[in-house]
Tab-separated table of C-alpha atoms in Angstrom:
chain	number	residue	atom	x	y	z
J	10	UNK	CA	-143.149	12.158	132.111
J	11	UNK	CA	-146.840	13.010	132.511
J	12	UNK	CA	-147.678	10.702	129.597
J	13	UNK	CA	-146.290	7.970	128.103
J	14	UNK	CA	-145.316	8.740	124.005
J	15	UNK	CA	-146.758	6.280	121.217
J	16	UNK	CA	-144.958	6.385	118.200
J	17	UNK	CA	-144.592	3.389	115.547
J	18	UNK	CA	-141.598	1.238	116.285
J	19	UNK	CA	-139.592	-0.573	113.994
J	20	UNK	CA	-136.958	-3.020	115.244
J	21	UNK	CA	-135.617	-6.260	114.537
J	22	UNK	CA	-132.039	-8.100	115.538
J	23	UNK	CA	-130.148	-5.958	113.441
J	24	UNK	CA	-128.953	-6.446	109.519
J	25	UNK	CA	-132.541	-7.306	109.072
J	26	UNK	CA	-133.755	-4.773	106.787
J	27	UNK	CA	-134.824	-2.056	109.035
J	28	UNK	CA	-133.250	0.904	107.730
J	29	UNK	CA	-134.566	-0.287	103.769
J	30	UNK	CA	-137.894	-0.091	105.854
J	31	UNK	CA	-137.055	3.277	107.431
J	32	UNK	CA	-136.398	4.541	103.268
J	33	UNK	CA	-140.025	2.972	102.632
J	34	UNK	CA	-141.476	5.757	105.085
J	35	UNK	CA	-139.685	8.114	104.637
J	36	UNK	CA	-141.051	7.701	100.739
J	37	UNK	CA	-144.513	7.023	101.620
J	38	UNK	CA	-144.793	9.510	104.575
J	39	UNK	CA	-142.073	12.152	104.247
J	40	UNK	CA	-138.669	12.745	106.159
J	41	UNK	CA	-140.523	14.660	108.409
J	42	UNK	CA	-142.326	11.007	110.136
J	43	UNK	CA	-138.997	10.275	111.336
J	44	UNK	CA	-136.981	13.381	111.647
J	45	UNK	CA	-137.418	14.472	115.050
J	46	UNK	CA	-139.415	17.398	116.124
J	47	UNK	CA	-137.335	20.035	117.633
J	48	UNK	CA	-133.779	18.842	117.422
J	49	UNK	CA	-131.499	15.926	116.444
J	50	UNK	CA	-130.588	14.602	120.215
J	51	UNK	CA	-126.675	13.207	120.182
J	52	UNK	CA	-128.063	9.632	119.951
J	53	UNK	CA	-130.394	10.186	116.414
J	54	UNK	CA	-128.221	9.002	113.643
J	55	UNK	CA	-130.978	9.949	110.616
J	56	UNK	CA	-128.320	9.854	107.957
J	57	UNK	CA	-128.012	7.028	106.029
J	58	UNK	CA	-124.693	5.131	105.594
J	59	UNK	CA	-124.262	3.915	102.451
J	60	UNK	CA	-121.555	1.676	102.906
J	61	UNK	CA	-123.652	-0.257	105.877
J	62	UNK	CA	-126.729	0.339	103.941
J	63	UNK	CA	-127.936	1.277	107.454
J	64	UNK	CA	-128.971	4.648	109.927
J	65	UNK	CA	-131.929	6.339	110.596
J	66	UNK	CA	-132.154	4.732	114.123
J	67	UNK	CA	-133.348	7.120	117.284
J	68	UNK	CA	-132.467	5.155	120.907
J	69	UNK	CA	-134.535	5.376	123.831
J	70	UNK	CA	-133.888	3.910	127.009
J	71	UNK	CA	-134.572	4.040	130.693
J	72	UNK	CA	-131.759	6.821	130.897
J	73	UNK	CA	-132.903	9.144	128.062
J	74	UNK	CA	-134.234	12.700	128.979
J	75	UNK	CA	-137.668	13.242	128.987
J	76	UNK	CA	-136.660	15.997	126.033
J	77	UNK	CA	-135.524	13.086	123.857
J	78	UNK	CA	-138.618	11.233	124.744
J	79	UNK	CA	-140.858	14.298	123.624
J	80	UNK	CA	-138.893	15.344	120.308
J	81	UNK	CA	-139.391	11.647	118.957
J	82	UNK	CA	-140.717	11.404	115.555
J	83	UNK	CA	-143.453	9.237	114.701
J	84	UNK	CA	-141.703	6.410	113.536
J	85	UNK	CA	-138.988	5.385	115.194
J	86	UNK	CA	-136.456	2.437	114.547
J	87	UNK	CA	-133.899	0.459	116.719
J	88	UNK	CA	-132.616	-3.049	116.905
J	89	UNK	CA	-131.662	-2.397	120.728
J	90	UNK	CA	-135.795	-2.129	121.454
J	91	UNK	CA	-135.653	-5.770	121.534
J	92	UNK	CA	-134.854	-5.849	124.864
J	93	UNK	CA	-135.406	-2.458	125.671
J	94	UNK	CA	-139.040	-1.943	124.619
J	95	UNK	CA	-140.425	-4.010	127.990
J	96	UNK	CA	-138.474	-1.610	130.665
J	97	UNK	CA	-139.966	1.328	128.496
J	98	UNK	CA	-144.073	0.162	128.335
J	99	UNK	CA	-143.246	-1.176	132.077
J	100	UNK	CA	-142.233	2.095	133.041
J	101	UNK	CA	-145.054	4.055	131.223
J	102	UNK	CA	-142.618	5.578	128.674
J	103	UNK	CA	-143.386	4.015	125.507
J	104	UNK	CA	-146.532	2.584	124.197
J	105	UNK	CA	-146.119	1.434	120.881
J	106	UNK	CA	-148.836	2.469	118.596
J	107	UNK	CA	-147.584	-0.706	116.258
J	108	UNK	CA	-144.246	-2.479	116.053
J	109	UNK	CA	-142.935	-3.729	113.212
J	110	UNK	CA	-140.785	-6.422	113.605
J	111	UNK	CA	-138.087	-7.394	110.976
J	112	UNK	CA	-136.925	-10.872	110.762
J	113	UNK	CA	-134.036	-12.739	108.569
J	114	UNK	CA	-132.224	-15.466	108.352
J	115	UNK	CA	-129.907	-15.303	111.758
J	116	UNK	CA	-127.282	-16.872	110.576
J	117	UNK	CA	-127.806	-14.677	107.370
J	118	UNK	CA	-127.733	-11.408	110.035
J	119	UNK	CA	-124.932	-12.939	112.262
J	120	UNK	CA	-122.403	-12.921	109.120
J	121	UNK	CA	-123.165	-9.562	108.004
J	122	UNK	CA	-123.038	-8.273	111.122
J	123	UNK	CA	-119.469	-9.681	111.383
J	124	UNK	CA	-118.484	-8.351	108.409
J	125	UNK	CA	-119.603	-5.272	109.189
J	126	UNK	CA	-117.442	-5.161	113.015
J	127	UNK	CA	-120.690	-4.507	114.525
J	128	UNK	CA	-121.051	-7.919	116.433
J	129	UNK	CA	-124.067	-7.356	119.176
J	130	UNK	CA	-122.392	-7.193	123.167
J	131	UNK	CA	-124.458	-8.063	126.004
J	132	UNK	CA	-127.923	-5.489	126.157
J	133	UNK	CA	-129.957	-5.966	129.238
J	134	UNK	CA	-131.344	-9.124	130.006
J	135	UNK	CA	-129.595	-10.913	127.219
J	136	UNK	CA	-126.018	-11.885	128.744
J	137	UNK	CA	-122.737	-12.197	127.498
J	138	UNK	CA	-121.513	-15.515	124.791
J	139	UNK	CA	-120.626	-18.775	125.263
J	140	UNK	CA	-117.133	-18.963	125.094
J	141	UNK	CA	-117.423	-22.939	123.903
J	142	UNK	CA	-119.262	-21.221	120.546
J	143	UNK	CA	-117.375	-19.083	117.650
J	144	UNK	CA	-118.342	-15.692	116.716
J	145	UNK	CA	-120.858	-16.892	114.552
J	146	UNK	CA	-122.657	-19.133	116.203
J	147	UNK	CA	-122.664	-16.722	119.244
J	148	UNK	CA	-124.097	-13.821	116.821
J	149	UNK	CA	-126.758	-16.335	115.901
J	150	UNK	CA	-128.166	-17.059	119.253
J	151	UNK	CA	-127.629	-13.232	120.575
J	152	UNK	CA	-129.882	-12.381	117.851
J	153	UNK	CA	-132.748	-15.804	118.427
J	154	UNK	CA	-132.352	-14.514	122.348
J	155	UNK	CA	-133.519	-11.079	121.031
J	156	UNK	CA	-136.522	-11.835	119.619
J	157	UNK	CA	-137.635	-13.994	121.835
J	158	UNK	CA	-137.436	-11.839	124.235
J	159	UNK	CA	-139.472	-9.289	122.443
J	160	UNK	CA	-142.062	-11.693	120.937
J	161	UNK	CA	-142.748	-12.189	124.846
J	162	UNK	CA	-142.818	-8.718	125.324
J	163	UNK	CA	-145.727	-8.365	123.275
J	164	UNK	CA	-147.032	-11.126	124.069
J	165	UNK	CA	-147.333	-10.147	127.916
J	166	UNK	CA	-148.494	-6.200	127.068
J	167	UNK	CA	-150.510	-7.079	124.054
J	168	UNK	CA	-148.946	-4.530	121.389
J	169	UNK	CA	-150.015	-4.135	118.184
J	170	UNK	CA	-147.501	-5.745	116.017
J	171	UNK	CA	-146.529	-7.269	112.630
J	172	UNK	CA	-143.759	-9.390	111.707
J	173	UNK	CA	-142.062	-9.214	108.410
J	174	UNK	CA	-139.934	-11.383	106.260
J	175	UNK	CA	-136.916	-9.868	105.160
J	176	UNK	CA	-135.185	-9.636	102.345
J	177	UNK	CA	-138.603	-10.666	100.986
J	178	UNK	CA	-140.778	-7.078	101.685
J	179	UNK	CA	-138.005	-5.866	99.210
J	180	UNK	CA	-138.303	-8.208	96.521
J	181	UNK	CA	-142.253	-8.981	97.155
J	182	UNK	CA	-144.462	-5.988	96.673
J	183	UNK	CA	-147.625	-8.006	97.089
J	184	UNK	CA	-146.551	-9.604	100.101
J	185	UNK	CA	-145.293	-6.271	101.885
J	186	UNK	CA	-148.525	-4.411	100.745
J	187	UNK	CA	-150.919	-7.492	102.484
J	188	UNK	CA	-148.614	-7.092	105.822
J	189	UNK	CA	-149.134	-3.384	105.822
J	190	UNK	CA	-152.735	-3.306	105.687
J	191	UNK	CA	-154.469	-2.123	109.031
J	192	UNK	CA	-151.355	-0.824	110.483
J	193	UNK	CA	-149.645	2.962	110.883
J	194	UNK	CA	-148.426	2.438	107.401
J	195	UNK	CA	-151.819	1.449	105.810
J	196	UNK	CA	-151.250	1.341	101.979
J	197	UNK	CA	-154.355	3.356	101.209
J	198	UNK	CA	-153.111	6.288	102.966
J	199	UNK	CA	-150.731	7.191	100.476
J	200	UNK	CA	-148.816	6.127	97.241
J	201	UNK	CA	-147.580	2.800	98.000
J	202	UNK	CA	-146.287	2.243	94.409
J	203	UNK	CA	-144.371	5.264	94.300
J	204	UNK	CA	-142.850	4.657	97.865
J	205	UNK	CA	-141.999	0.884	96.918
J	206	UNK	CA	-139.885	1.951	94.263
J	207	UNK	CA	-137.214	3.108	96.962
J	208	UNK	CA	-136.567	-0.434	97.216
J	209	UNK	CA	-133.261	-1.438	95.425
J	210	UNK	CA	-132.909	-5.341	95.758
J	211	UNK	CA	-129.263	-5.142	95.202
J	212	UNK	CA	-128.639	-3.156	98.530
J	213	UNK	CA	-129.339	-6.713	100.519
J	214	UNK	CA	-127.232	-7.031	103.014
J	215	UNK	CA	-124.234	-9.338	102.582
């Protein structure tokens, strides 16, 4: 690629409230801000599961085509940019306009993502479990491992970036309307009261 793309990037450690974020903007901007813009590659999943109360995500990595690269929408969410988001702005193929990062209790996020049989593996740089640890504990420091890494991340490239509390941007409309000022998703730009009533506090993960 000529050019590197700059969407919006939404990502967190997973069972974290991304996808309720991903329903925000699709409210407040239209499906077409995260629909991609000539086709669905095989890795897009834009539905929305109900029973996970998750989807929308769109993976890029190091090994996707430069098609998949182009068609990206303008927001784009996945837990896995983490740890994949350095190789991608090291490599010129991502600059992140802003990132939104999504955090939760981990211990909170481990359990659900039990629950759910969709327990985080080794991805990149952050290695396989301590065997000495339990599934839950292991989940728990996968996830504080992600972060980190992508709080240096930004630290060492200097992206634009806001971190959000979740489940409280869902239950807090004051609070998620102060942490979206100045960003992609500037409240001013369209109805934020309308869009905020997507929101269904019930729909927390568990």
């Amino acid at each position: 690629m000529e050019t590197p793309i700059k969407p919006s990037v939404v990502t967190g450690a997973g069972r974290c409230g991304t996808s309720a974020f991903m329903r925000f903007i699709i409210a407040a901007k239209g499906p077409e801000s995260v629909i991609t813009r000539k086709r669905l590659p095989a890795n897009a999943t834009f539905t929305y599961t109900e029973g996970f109360n998750a989807g929308y995500e769109y993976t890029l990595n190091l090994e996707s085509s430069d098609e998949e690269f182009q068609c990206a929408p303008k927001f784009i969410k996945d837990p896995r940019f983490c740890v994949t988001i350095r190789g991608l702005i090291e490599k010129n193929k991502v600059i992140p306009e802003h990132l939104f990062i999504l955090i939760r209790d981990y211990k909170k996020s481990a359990r659900s993502r039990i629950k759910n049989n969709i327990e985080w593996n080794a991805q990149g740089p952050i290695r396989q479990f301590d065997q000495k640890y339990d599934r839950l504990k292991n989940q728990e420091i996968f996830m504080q491992r992600a972060i980190g890494y992508l709080i240096n991340t930004v630290a060492m490239f200097d992206v634009p970036h806001t971190i959000i509390s979740f489940p409280r941007f869902v239950k807090d409309k004051d609070y998620f309307y102060n942490k979206l000022k100045g960003t992609t998703l500037n409240p001013s730009d369209y109805d934020f009261d309308k869009a905020y009533k997507i929101f269904d506090p019930q729909l927390v993960h568990h």
